PDB file of C-alpha atoms in Angstrom:
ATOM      1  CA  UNK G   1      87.049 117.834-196.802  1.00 43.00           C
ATOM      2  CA  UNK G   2      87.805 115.584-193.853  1.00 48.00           C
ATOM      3  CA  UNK G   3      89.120 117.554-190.883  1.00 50.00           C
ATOM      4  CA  UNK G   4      88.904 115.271-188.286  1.00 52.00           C
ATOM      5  CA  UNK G   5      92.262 114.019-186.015  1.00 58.00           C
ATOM      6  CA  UNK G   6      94.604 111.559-187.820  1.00 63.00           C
ATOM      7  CA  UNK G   7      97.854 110.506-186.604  1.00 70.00           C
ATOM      8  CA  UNK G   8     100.747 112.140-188.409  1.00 86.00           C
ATOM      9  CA  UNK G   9     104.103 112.295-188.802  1.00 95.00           C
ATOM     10  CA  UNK G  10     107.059 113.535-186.336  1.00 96.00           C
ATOM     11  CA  UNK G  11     106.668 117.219-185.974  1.00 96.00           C
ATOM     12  CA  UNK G  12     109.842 118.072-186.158  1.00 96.00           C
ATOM     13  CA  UNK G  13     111.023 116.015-189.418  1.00 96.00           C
ATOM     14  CA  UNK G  14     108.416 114.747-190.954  1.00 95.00           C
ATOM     15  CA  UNK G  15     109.517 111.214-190.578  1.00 95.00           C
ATOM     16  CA  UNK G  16     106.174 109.255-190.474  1.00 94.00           C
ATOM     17  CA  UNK G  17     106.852 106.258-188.823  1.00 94.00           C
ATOM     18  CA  UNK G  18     106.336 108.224-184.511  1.00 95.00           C
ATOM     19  CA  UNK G  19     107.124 106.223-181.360  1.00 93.00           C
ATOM     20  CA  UNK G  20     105.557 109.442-178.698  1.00 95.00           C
ATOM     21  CA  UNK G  21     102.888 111.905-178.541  1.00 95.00           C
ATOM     22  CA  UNK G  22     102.014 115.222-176.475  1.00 97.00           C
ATOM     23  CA  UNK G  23      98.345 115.871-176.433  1.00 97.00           C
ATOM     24  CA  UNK G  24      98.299 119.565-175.679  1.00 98.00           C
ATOM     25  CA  UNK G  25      95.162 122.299-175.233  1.00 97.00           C
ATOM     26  CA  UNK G  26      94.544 124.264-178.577  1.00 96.00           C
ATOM     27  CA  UNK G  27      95.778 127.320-176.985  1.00 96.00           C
ATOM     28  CA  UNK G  28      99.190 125.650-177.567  1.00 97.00           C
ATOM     29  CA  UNK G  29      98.775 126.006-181.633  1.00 96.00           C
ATOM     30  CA  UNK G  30     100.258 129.914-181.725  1.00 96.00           C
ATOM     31  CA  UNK G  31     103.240 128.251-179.992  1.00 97.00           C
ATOM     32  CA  UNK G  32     104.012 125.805-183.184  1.00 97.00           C
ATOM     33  CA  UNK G  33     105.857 126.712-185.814  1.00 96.00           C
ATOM     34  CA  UNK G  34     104.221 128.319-188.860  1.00 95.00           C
ATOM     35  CA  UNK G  35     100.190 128.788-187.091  1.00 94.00           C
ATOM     36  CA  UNK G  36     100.078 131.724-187.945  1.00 91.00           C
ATOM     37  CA  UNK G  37      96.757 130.887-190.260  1.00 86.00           C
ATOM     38  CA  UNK G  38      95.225 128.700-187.528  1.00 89.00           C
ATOM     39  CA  UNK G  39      92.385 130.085-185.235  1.00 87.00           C
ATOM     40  CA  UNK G  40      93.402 127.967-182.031  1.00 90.00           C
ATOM     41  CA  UNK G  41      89.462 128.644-181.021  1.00 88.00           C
ATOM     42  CA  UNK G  42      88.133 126.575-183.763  1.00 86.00           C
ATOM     43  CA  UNK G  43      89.834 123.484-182.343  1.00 89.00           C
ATOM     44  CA  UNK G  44      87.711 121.168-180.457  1.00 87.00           C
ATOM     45  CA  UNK G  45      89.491 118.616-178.090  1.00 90.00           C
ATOM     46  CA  UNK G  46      93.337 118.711-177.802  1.00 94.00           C
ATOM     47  CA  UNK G  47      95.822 119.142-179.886  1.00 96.00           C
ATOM     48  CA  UNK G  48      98.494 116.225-180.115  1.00 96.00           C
ATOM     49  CA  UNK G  49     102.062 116.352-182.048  1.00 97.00           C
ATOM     50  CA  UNK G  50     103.877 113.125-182.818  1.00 97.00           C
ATOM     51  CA  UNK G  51     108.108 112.347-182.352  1.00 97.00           C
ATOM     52  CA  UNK G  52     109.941 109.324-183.822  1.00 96.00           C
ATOM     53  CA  UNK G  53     112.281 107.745-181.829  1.00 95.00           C
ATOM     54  CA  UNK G  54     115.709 110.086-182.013  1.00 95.00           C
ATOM     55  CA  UNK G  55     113.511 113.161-182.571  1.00 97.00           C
ATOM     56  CA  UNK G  56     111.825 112.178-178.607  1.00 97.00           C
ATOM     57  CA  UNK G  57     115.029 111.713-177.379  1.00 96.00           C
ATOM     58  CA  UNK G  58     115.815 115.502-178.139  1.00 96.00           C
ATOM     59  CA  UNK G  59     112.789 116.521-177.035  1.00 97.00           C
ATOM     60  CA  UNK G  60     112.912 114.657-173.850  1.00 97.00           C
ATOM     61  CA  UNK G  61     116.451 116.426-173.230  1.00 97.00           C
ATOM     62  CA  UNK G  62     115.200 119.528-174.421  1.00 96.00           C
ATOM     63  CA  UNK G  63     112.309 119.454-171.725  1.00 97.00           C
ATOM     64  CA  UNK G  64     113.828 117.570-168.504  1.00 97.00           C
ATOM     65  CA  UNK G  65     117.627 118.424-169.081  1.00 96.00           C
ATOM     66  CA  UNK G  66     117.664 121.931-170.343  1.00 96.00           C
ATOM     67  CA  UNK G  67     114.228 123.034-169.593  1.00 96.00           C
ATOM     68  CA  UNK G  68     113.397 124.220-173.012  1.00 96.00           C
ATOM     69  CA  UNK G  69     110.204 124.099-174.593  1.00 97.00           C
ATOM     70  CA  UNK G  70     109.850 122.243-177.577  1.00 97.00           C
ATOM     71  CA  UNK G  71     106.872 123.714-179.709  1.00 97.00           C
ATOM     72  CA  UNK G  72     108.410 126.778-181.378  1.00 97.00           C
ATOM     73  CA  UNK G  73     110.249 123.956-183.661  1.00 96.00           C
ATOM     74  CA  UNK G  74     107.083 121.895-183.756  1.00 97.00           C
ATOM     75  CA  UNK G  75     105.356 122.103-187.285  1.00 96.00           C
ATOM     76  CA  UNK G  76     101.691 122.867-186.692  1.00 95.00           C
ATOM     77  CA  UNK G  77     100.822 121.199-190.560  1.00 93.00           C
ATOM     78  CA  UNK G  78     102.197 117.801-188.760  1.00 95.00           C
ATOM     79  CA  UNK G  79      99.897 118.540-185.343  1.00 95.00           C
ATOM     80  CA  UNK G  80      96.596 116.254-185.342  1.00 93.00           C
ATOM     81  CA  UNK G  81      93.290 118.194-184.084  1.00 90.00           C
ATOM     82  CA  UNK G  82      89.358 118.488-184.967  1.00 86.00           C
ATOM     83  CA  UNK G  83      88.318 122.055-186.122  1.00 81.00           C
ATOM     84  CA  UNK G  84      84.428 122.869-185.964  1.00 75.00           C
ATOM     85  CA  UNK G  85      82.921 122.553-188.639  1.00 69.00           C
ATOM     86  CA  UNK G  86      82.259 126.421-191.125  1.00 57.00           C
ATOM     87  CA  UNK G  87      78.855 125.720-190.808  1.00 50.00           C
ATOM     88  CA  UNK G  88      78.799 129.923-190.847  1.00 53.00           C
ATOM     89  CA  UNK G  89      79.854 130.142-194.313  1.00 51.00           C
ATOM     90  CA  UNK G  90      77.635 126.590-195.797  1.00 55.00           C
ATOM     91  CA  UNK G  91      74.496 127.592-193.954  1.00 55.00           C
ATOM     92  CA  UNK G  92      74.692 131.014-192.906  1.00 55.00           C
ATOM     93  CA  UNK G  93      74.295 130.230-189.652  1.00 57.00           C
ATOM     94  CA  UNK G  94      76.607 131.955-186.587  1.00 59.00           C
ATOM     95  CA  UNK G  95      77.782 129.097-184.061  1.00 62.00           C
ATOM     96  CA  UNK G  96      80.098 129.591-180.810  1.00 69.00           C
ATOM     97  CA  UNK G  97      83.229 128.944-180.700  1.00 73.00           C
ATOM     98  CA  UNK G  98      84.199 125.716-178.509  1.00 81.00           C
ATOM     99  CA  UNK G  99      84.447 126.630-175.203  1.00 88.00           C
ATOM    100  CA  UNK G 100      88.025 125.092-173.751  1.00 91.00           C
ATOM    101  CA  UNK G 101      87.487 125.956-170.155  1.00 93.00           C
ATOM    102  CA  UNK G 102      86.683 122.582-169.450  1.00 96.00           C
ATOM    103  CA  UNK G 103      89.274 121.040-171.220  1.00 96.00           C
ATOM    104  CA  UNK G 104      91.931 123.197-170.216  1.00 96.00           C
ATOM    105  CA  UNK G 105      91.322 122.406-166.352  1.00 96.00           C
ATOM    106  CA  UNK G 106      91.419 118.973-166.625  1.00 97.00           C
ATOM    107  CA  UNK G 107      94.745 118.501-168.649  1.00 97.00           C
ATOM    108  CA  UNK G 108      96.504 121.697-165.696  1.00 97.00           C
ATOM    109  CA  UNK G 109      95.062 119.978-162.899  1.00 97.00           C
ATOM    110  CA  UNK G 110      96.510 116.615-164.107  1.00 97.00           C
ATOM    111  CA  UNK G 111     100.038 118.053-165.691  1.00 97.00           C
ATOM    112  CA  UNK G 112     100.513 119.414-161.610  1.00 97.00           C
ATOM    113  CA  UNK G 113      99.042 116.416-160.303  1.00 97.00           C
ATOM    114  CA  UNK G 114     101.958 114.208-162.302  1.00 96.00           C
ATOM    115  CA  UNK G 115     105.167 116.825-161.527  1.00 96.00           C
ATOM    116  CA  UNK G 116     103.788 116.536-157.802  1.00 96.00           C
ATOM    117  CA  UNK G 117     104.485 112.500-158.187  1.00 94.00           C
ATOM    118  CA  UNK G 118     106.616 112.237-160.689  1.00 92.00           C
ATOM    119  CA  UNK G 119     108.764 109.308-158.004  1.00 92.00           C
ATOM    120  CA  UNK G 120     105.343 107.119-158.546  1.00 93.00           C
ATOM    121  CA  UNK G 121     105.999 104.691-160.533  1.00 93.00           C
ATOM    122  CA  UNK G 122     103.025 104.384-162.435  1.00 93.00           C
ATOM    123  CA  UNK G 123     103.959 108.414-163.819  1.00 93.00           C
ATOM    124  CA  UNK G 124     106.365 107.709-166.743  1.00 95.00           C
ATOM    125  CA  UNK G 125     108.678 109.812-168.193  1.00 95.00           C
ATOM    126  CA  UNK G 126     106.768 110.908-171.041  1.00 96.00           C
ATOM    127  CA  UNK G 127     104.165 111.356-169.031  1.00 97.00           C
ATOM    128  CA  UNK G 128     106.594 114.371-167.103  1.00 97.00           C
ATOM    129  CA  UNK G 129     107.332 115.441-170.665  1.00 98.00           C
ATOM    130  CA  UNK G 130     104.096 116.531-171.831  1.00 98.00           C
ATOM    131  CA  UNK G 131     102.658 117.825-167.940  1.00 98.00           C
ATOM    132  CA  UNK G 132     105.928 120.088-167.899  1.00 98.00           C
ATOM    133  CA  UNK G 133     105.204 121.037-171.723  1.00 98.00           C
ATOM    134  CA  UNK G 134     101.694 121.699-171.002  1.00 98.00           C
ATOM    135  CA  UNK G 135     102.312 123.684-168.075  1.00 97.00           C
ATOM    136  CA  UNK G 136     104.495 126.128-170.305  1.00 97.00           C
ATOM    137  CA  UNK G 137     101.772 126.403-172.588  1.00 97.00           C
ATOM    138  CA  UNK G 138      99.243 128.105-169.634  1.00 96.00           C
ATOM    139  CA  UNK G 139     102.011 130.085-168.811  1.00 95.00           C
ATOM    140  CA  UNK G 140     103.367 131.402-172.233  1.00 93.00           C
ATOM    141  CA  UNK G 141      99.868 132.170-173.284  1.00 90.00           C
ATOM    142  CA  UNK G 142      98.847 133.575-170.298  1.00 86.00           C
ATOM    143  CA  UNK G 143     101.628 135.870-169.872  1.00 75.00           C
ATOM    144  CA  UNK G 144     100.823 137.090-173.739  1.00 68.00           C
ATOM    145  CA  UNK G 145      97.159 137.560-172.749  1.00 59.00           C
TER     146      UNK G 145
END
């Protein structure tokens, strides 16, 4: 079974043919819809959802107009992401879990790096989507914590 990251379709209806993309930290998988069965730890590298063209539009109100998060209505079975492999179960062998600490400074330091200069105008839009997105990720989770 492959479980490496492939592009899929939009997260929110499934259409496959996606214009936009959030890459997000794994801790933002309990935020999708239906992760219930997902243990955000096992992901290595970041998470990234897909949006065809009217479904970004929404989401692109949804973020900069209303200031609404969109990942509650995000499918997690349409989300792209590596999981470590169960070595624990094929060779009964314990491995740690991937440690995100790196990861997860990099993509907060540049999310508040990009809503500090969001007049540049090398930051586009979606590029204000996803740092505002990700930045209500750290702060949902971390408020649950």
């Amino acid at each position: 079974m492959y479980t490496g990251k492939t592009e899929k379709a939009c997260c929110l209806c499934g259409n496959p043919d996606t214009d936009s993309r959030l890459d997000l930290p794994p801790r933002a998988v309990p935020l999708l819809k239906h992760s219930s069965a997902i243990a955000w730890r096992d992901i290595v590298g970041e998470v990234s959802i897909y949006f065809c063209d009217s479904d970004w539009e929404t989401v692109r109100d949804l973020v900069l107009e209303t200031g609404m998060s969109p990942l509650p209505r995000c499918n997690v079975a349409r989300a792209s992401f590596d999981l470590r492999s169960d070595f624990e179960a094929l060779l009964n062998d314990i491995r740690d879990e991937p440690d995100h600490s790196e990861l997860e400074a990099e993509m907060r330091a540049e999310a508040e790096r990009l809503l500090e200069n969001r007049d540049d105008p090398y930051v586009e839009e979606r590029d204000i989507v996803e740092a505002r997105v990700i930045q209500w990720v750290f702060e949902d989770t971390e408020a649950s914590a």
